[in-house]
């Protein structure tokens, strides 16, 4: 298995970038912009930036050839923000790269992705709720149900930053209720559930107060997952997240079913949040689910499974 395996559109762009050729990446992002395919645009930008963090020669050449290209400016802005987040002087570094986000947003006023980046930037620079709400208004004006922008808002409202678990759930549940059918925004509550479970695990306390909301979030995500075909890379991260939450709740059979739907599409999130070896953690979790389900299966069912029972079956 490969962690975060690229789809058939992204893979050629990454291969070309590895060879120093930016053209396929430029064509891919231009296509998403021309077709207003903002969800895939956000996803592809994130993956290209992850690659550029260690090998950015292709991006340097792209910016030199087309310094005002909206797609190149967006990749540059996100790369700069990610590097700033890694700095010990995070807030100061983030403020320095703010103009790059503005340039990306102005390059194509229709695009919500720079505003998702602005929301992440605001969280790191300790922006007030009023400032954040102003950015949120700009984001949803461009795409009312953009998943990345909603995730950025959820992070801002989380207990780890400027909100609480209840605020997080309130926002996530309302957004999911307002979402269009089969939108990944319906997975926001299970992201809120994951944050709560992670926090409770770190603090060594129970989550009994919000258990009903956690299970309701998982149920909604199960319904969303069922709307997509097995092995589909699009909902893969949601399915990985859902499997984690189901395991945490002891819902072994349902978790194993999600692992079956995931197939080969293991994703870094959420496993990298709980282990330095994300793929190893995924494989251990999947094996653990199998063992739990097997241990709960009555011996007579296992003994008879797959064998003809003869005349007395």
Short mmCIF file of C-alpha atoms in Angstrom, two decimals:
data_model
loop_
_atom_site.label_atom_id
_atom_site.label_comp_id
_atom_site.label_asym_id
_atom_site.label_seq_id
_atom_site.Cartn_x
_atom_site.Cartn_y
_atom_site.Cartn_z
CA UNK A 1 0.00 0.00 0.00
CA UNK A 2 1.00 3.60 -0.61
CA UNK A 3 0.09 6.42 1.74
CA UNK A 4 -1.89 9.22 0.05
CA UNK A 5 -1.64 7.60 -3.38
CA UNK A 6 -2.36 10.22 -6.11
CA UNK A 7 -5.26 9.79 -8.50
CA UNK A 8 -4.90 9.41 -12.26
CA UNK A 9 -5.01 13.19 -12.83
CA UNK A 10 -2.49 14.17 -10.20
CA UNK A 11 0.01 11.37 -10.71
CA UNK A 12 1.41 12.61 -14.07
CA UNK A 13 1.82 16.12 -12.65
CA UNK A 14 3.84 14.81 -9.71
CA UNK A 15 6.00 12.63 -11.94
CA UNK A 16 6.72 15.59 -14.23
CA UNK A 17 7.49 17.85 -11.26
CA UNK A 18 9.99 15.28 -10.04
CA UNK A 19 11.69 15.66 -13.41
CA UNK A 20 11.65 19.45 -13.14
CA UNK A 21 8.73 20.03 -15.52
CA UNK A 22 5.97 22.28 -14.19
CA UNK A 23 3.73 22.21 -17.26
CA UNK A 24 1.51 19.24 -16.29
CA UNK A 25 0.90 20.77 -12.84
CA UNK A 26 0.08 24.11 -14.46
CA UNK A 27 -2.34 22.46 -16.87
CA UNK A 28 -4.01 20.46 -14.11
CA UNK A 29 -4.64 23.47 -11.88
CA UNK A 30 -5.70 25.65 -14.82
CA UNK A 31 -8.30 23.01 -15.68
CA UNK A 32 -9.72 23.03 -12.16
CA UNK A 33 -9.88 26.84 -12.20
CA UNK A 34 -11.52 27.05 -15.62
CA UNK A 35 -14.17 24.50 -14.61
CA UNK A 36 -14.62 25.96 -11.11
CA UNK A 37 -13.75 22.53 -9.71
CA UNK A 38 -12.76 24.05 -6.37
CA UNK A 39 -12.75 20.88 -4.31
CA UNK A 40 -10.27 19.06 -6.53
CA UNK A 41 -8.31 22.28 -6.96
CA UNK A 42 -7.84 22.53 -3.20
CA UNK A 43 -6.84 18.89 -2.96
CA UNK A 44 -4.36 19.05 -5.84
CA UNK A 45 -2.76 22.25 -4.55
CA UNK A 46 -2.23 20.60 -1.19
CA UNK A 47 -0.55 17.57 -2.72
CA UNK A 48 1.66 19.65 -5.03
CA UNK A 49 2.72 21.79 -2.08
CA UNK A 50 3.55 18.69 -0.04
CA UNK A 51 5.87 17.64 -2.86
CA UNK A 52 7.36 21.12 -3.24
CA UNK A 53 8.35 21.26 0.43
CA UNK A 54 11.32 19.01 -0.38
CA UNK A 55 11.70 19.61 -4.14
CA UNK A 56 10.60 23.04 -5.33
CA UNK A 57 12.79 23.60 -8.38
CA UNK A 58 9.84 23.06 -10.72
CA UNK A 59 7.83 25.71 -8.83
CA UNK A 60 10.71 28.20 -8.97
CA UNK A 61 10.88 27.71 -12.75
CA UNK A 62 7.10 28.05 -13.07
CA UNK A 63 7.06 31.35 -11.19
CA UNK A 64 9.97 32.62 -13.26
CA UNK A 65 8.12 31.75 -16.49
CA UNK A 66 4.71 33.05 -15.34
CA UNK A 67 5.05 35.28 -12.26
CA UNK A 68 1.36 36.33 -12.35
CA UNK A 69 -0.14 32.91 -13.00
CA UNK A 70 -3.01 32.46 -10.46
CA UNK A 71 -2.18 28.80 -10.05
CA UNK A 72 1.53 29.33 -9.46
CA UNK A 73 0.77 32.13 -7.00
CA UNK A 74 -1.60 29.88 -5.08
CA UNK A 75 0.95 27.08 -4.80
CA UNK A 76 3.60 29.60 -3.73
CA UNK A 77 1.31 31.09 -1.07
CA UNK A 78 0.37 27.73 0.44
CA UNK A 79 3.98 26.53 0.43
CA UNK A 80 5.04 29.70 2.22
CA UNK A 81 2.28 29.33 4.80
CA UNK A 82 3.18 25.72 5.53
CA UNK A 83 6.83 26.60 5.98
CA UNK A 84 5.87 29.48 8.28
CA UNK A 85 3.77 27.12 10.40
CA UNK A 86 6.89 25.00 11.00
CA UNK A 87 8.89 27.98 12.30
CA UNK A 88 9.38 28.56 16.05
CA UNK A 89 8.38 32.17 15.29
CA UNK A 90 5.16 30.99 13.64
CA UNK A 91 2.95 34.06 14.11
CA UNK A 92 5.65 36.46 12.94
CA UNK A 93 6.52 34.36 9.90
CA UNK A 94 2.86 33.96 9.00
CA UNK A 95 2.33 37.72 9.08
CA UNK A 96 5.26 38.11 6.68
CA UNK A 97 3.68 35.79 4.10
CA UNK A 98 0.23 37.41 4.33
CA UNK A 99 0.75 39.46 1.12
CA UNK A 100 1.28 36.22 -0.82
CA UNK A 101 -2.21 35.05 0.16
CA UNK A 102 -3.63 38.41 -0.90
CA UNK A 103 -1.86 38.14 -4.25
CA UNK A 104 -3.29 34.64 -4.82
CA UNK A 105 -6.80 35.80 -3.91
CA UNK A 106 -6.61 38.83 -6.21
CA UNK A 107 -5.27 36.74 -9.10
CA UNK A 108 -8.68 35.05 -9.45
CA UNK A 109 -11.45 36.63 -7.33
CA UNK A 110 -13.76 33.63 -7.91
CA UNK A 111 -11.44 31.12 -6.25
CA UNK A 112 -12.31 30.08 -2.65
CA UNK A 113 -9.03 28.21 -2.11
CA UNK A 114 -6.96 31.31 -1.23
CA UNK A 115 -9.63 32.11 1.34
CA UNK A 116 -9.26 28.65 2.88
CA UNK A 117 -5.58 29.50 3.11
CA UNK A 118 -6.45 32.88 4.66
CA UNK A 119 -8.55 31.10 7.31
CA UNK A 120 -5.63 28.84 8.23
CA UNK A 121 -3.36 31.89 8.26
CA UNK A 122 -5.74 33.74 10.58
CA UNK A 123 -5.71 30.87 13.05
CA UNK A 124 -1.93 30.97 13.24
CA UNK A 125 -1.74 34.75 13.62
CA UNK A 126 -4.24 34.79 16.51
CA UNK A 127 -6.89 36.67 14.56
CA UNK A 128 -9.93 37.78 16.52
CA UNK A 129 -13.31 36.14 16.02
CA UNK A 130 -14.48 39.27 14.22
CA UNK A 131 -11.58 39.16 11.77
CA UNK A 132 -12.08 35.45 11.23
CA UNK A 133 -15.80 35.89 10.55
CA UNK A 134 -14.97 38.51 7.92
CA UNK A 135 -12.69 36.05 6.13
CA UNK A 136 -15.30 33.29 6.49
CA UNK A 137 -17.89 35.51 4.81
CA UNK A 138 -15.55 36.02 1.84
CA UNK A 139 -14.89 32.28 1.61
CA UNK A 140 -18.51 31.11 1.61
CA UNK A 141 -19.48 33.91 -0.79
CA UNK A 142 -17.29 32.16 -3.36
CA UNK A 143 -18.32 28.61 -2.53
CA UNK A 144 -21.00 28.09 0.10
CA UNK A 145 -20.20 24.42 0.68
CA UNK A 146 -16.44 24.30 0.11
CA UNK A 147 -15.10 21.48 2.26
CA UNK A 148 -11.61 22.91 2.82
CA UNK A 149 -12.96 26.24 4.06
CA UNK A 150 -15.31 24.46 6.45
CA UNK A 151 -12.44 22.35 7.81
CA UNK A 152 -10.38 25.51 8.33
CA UNK A 153 -13.27 27.10 10.25
CA UNK A 154 -13.73 23.95 12.33
CA UNK A 155 -10.07 24.05 13.34
CA UNK A 156 -10.37 27.68 14.41
CA UNK A 157 -13.38 26.80 16.58
CA UNK A 158 -11.75 23.74 18.11
CA UNK A 159 -10.84 23.45 21.76
CA UNK A 160 -7.18 23.32 20.75
CA UNK A 161 -7.44 26.88 19.36
CA UNK A 162 -10.13 29.50 19.98
CA UNK A 163 -13.31 27.58 20.72
CA UNK A 164 -14.56 24.49 22.50
CA UNK A 165 -15.72 20.99 21.67
CA UNK A 166 -19.35 22.09 21.94
CA UNK A 167 -18.78 25.02 19.57
CA UNK A 168 -17.02 22.65 17.21
CA UNK A 169 -19.93 20.21 17.21
CA UNK A 170 -22.50 22.98 16.88
CA UNK A 171 -20.78 24.40 13.81
CA UNK A 172 -20.13 20.99 12.26
CA UNK A 173 -23.67 19.69 12.75
CA UNK A 174 -25.26 22.84 11.35
CA UNK A 175 -22.95 22.84 8.33
CA UNK A 176 -23.69 19.16 7.68
CA UNK A 177 -27.43 19.81 7.91
CA UNK A 178 -27.14 22.62 5.36
CA UNK A 179 -24.86 20.69 2.99
CA UNK A 180 -25.90 19.44 -0.42
CA UNK A 181 -26.43 15.66 -0.79
CA UNK A 182 -23.25 13.54 -0.67
CA UNK A 183 -21.08 16.59 0.14
CA UNK A 184 -17.97 15.91 2.22
CA UNK A 185 -19.17 18.74 4.47
CA UNK A 186 -21.41 16.08 6.00
CA UNK A 187 -18.21 14.59 7.46
CA UNK A 188 -17.53 17.68 9.58
CA UNK A 189 -19.22 16.23 12.69
CA UNK A 190 -16.97 13.15 12.59
CA UNK A 191 -13.96 15.52 12.42
CA UNK A 192 -15.31 17.23 15.54
CA UNK A 193 -15.69 13.79 17.13
CA UNK A 194 -12.09 12.91 16.29
CA UNK A 195 -10.81 16.12 17.88
CA UNK A 196 -12.75 15.36 21.04
CA UNK A 197 -11.53 11.75 21.19
CA UNK A 198 -7.93 12.83 20.65
CA UNK A 199 -8.17 15.45 23.37
CA UNK A 200 -9.80 13.03 25.80
CA UNK A 201 -7.13 10.42 25.13
CA UNK A 202 -4.33 12.93 25.74
CA UNK A 203 -5.94 14.15 28.96
CA UNK A 204 -6.83 10.66 30.18
CA UNK A 205 -10.49 11.48 30.66
CA UNK A 206 -13.76 10.07 29.33
CA UNK A 207 -16.04 11.61 26.72
CA UNK A 208 -19.35 10.39 28.13
CA UNK A 209 -20.99 13.82 27.99
CA UNK A 210 -20.75 13.98 24.21
CA UNK A 211 -20.93 10.26 23.39
CA UNK A 212 -24.31 10.60 21.69
CA UNK A 213 -22.97 13.33 19.41
CA UNK A 214 -19.91 11.23 18.56
CA UNK A 215 -22.06 8.25 17.59
CA UNK A 216 -24.46 10.46 15.62
CA UNK A 217 -21.49 11.94 13.76
CA UNK A 218 -20.25 8.44 12.94
CA UNK A 219 -23.70 7.38 11.74
CA UNK A 220 -23.89 10.38 9.42
CA UNK A 221 -20.43 9.67 8.04
CA UNK A 222 -21.39 6.02 7.45
CA UNK A 223 -24.32 7.19 5.36
CA UNK A 224 -22.04 9.55 3.42
CA UNK A 225 -19.47 6.82 2.83
CA UNK A 226 -22.18 4.52 1.45
CA UNK A 227 -22.91 7.06 -1.29
CA UNK A 228 -19.51 6.40 -2.88
CA UNK A 229 -18.18 3.28 -4.54
CA UNK A 230 -15.67 1.02 -2.74
CA UNK A 231 -12.07 2.09 -3.33
CA UNK A 232 -13.04 5.60 -4.46
CA UNK A 233 -10.12 7.96 -3.66
CA UNK A 234 -12.41 10.99 -3.27
CA UNK A 235 -13.93 10.04 0.15
CA UNK A 236 -10.82 8.11 1.25
CA UNK A 237 -9.76 10.56 3.96
CA UNK A 238 -13.29 10.65 5.36
CA UNK A 239 -13.40 6.86 5.44
CA UNK A 240 -10.01 6.69 7.18
CA UNK A 241 -11.22 9.18 9.76
CA UNK A 242 -14.51 7.34 10.21
CA UNK A 243 -12.69 4.03 10.73
CA UNK A 244 -10.63 5.62 13.50
CA UNK A 245 -13.69 7.00 15.28
CA UNK A 246 -15.58 3.71 14.96
CA UNK A 247 -12.63 1.83 16.45
CA UNK A 248 -12.47 4.31 19.32
CA UNK A 249 -16.16 3.64 19.99
CA UNK A 250 -15.71 -0.14 19.86
CA UNK A 251 -17.84 -0.49 16.75
CA UNK A 252 -15.56 -3.13 15.29
CA UNK A 253 -17.67 -4.59 12.48
CA UNK A 254 -18.59 -1.16 11.14
CA UNK A 255 -14.94 -0.09 11.29
CA UNK A 256 -13.87 -3.21 9.39
CA UNK A 257 -16.47 -2.44 6.73
CA UNK A 258 -14.96 1.02 6.28
CA UNK A 259 -11.49 -0.51 5.93
CA UNK A 260 -12.91 -2.74 3.19
CA UNK A 261 -14.35 0.32 1.43
CA UNK A 262 -11.03 2.17 1.79
CA UNK A 263 -9.18 -0.58 -0.06
CA UNK A 264 -5.70 0.68 -0.97
CA UNK A 265 -6.37 4.33 -0.18
CA UNK A 266 -4.77 4.85 3.21
CA UNK A 267 -4.43 8.56 4.02
CA UNK A 268 -2.06 10.40 6.35
CA UNK A 269 -4.95 11.95 8.26
CA UNK A 270 -5.95 10.89 10.88
CA UNK A 271 -3.20 8.32 11.49
CA UNK A 272 -0.35 10.86 11.44
CA UNK A 273 -2.08 12.61 14.35
CA UNK A 274 -1.55 9.58 16.58
CA UNK A 275 1.66 8.06 15.22
CA UNK A 276 4.86 9.06 13.45
CA UNK A 277 4.32 5.99 11.25
CA UNK A 278 0.94 6.80 9.71
CA UNK A 279 0.87 3.84 7.33
CA UNK A 280 1.97 1.43 10.04
CA UNK A 281 -0.74 2.79 12.35
CA UNK A 282 -3.34 2.33 9.60
CA UNK A 283 -2.29 -1.29 9.00
CA UNK A 284 -2.28 -2.06 12.73
CA UNK A 285 -5.74 -0.55 13.11
CA UNK A 286 -7.09 -2.58 10.18
CA UNK A 287 -5.58 -5.79 11.54
CA UNK A 288 -6.96 -4.98 14.97
CA UNK A 289 -10.45 -4.54 13.57
CA UNK A 290 -10.21 -7.91 11.83
CA UNK A 291 -9.11 -9.63 15.03
CA UNK A 292 -11.87 -8.02 17.08
CA UNK A 293 -14.54 -9.05 14.57
CA UNK A 294 -13.15 -12.58 14.39
CA UNK A 295 -13.09 -12.88 18.19
CA UNK A 296 -16.74 -11.85 18.37
CA UNK A 297 -17.84 -14.34 15.72
CA UNK A 298 -19.34 -17.50 17.30
CA UNK A 299 -17.17 -20.56 16.76
CA UNK A 300 -20.02 -22.50 15.18
CA UNK A 301 -20.43 -19.75 12.57
CA UNK A 302 -16.73 -19.75 11.80
CA UNK A 303 -16.55 -23.54 11.70
CA UNK A 304 -19.41 -23.80 9.27
CA UNK A 305 -18.53 -20.84 7.09
CA UNK A 306 -17.67 -21.83 3.57
CA UNK A 307 -18.27 -25.60 4.08
CA UNK A 308 -21.18 -27.58 2.67
CA UNK A 309 -23.51 -28.68 5.47
CA UNK A 310 -24.80 -31.76 3.65
CA UNK A 311 -28.32 -33.11 3.90
CA UNK A 312 -28.87 -31.69 7.41
CA UNK A 313 -27.90 -28.08 6.65
#
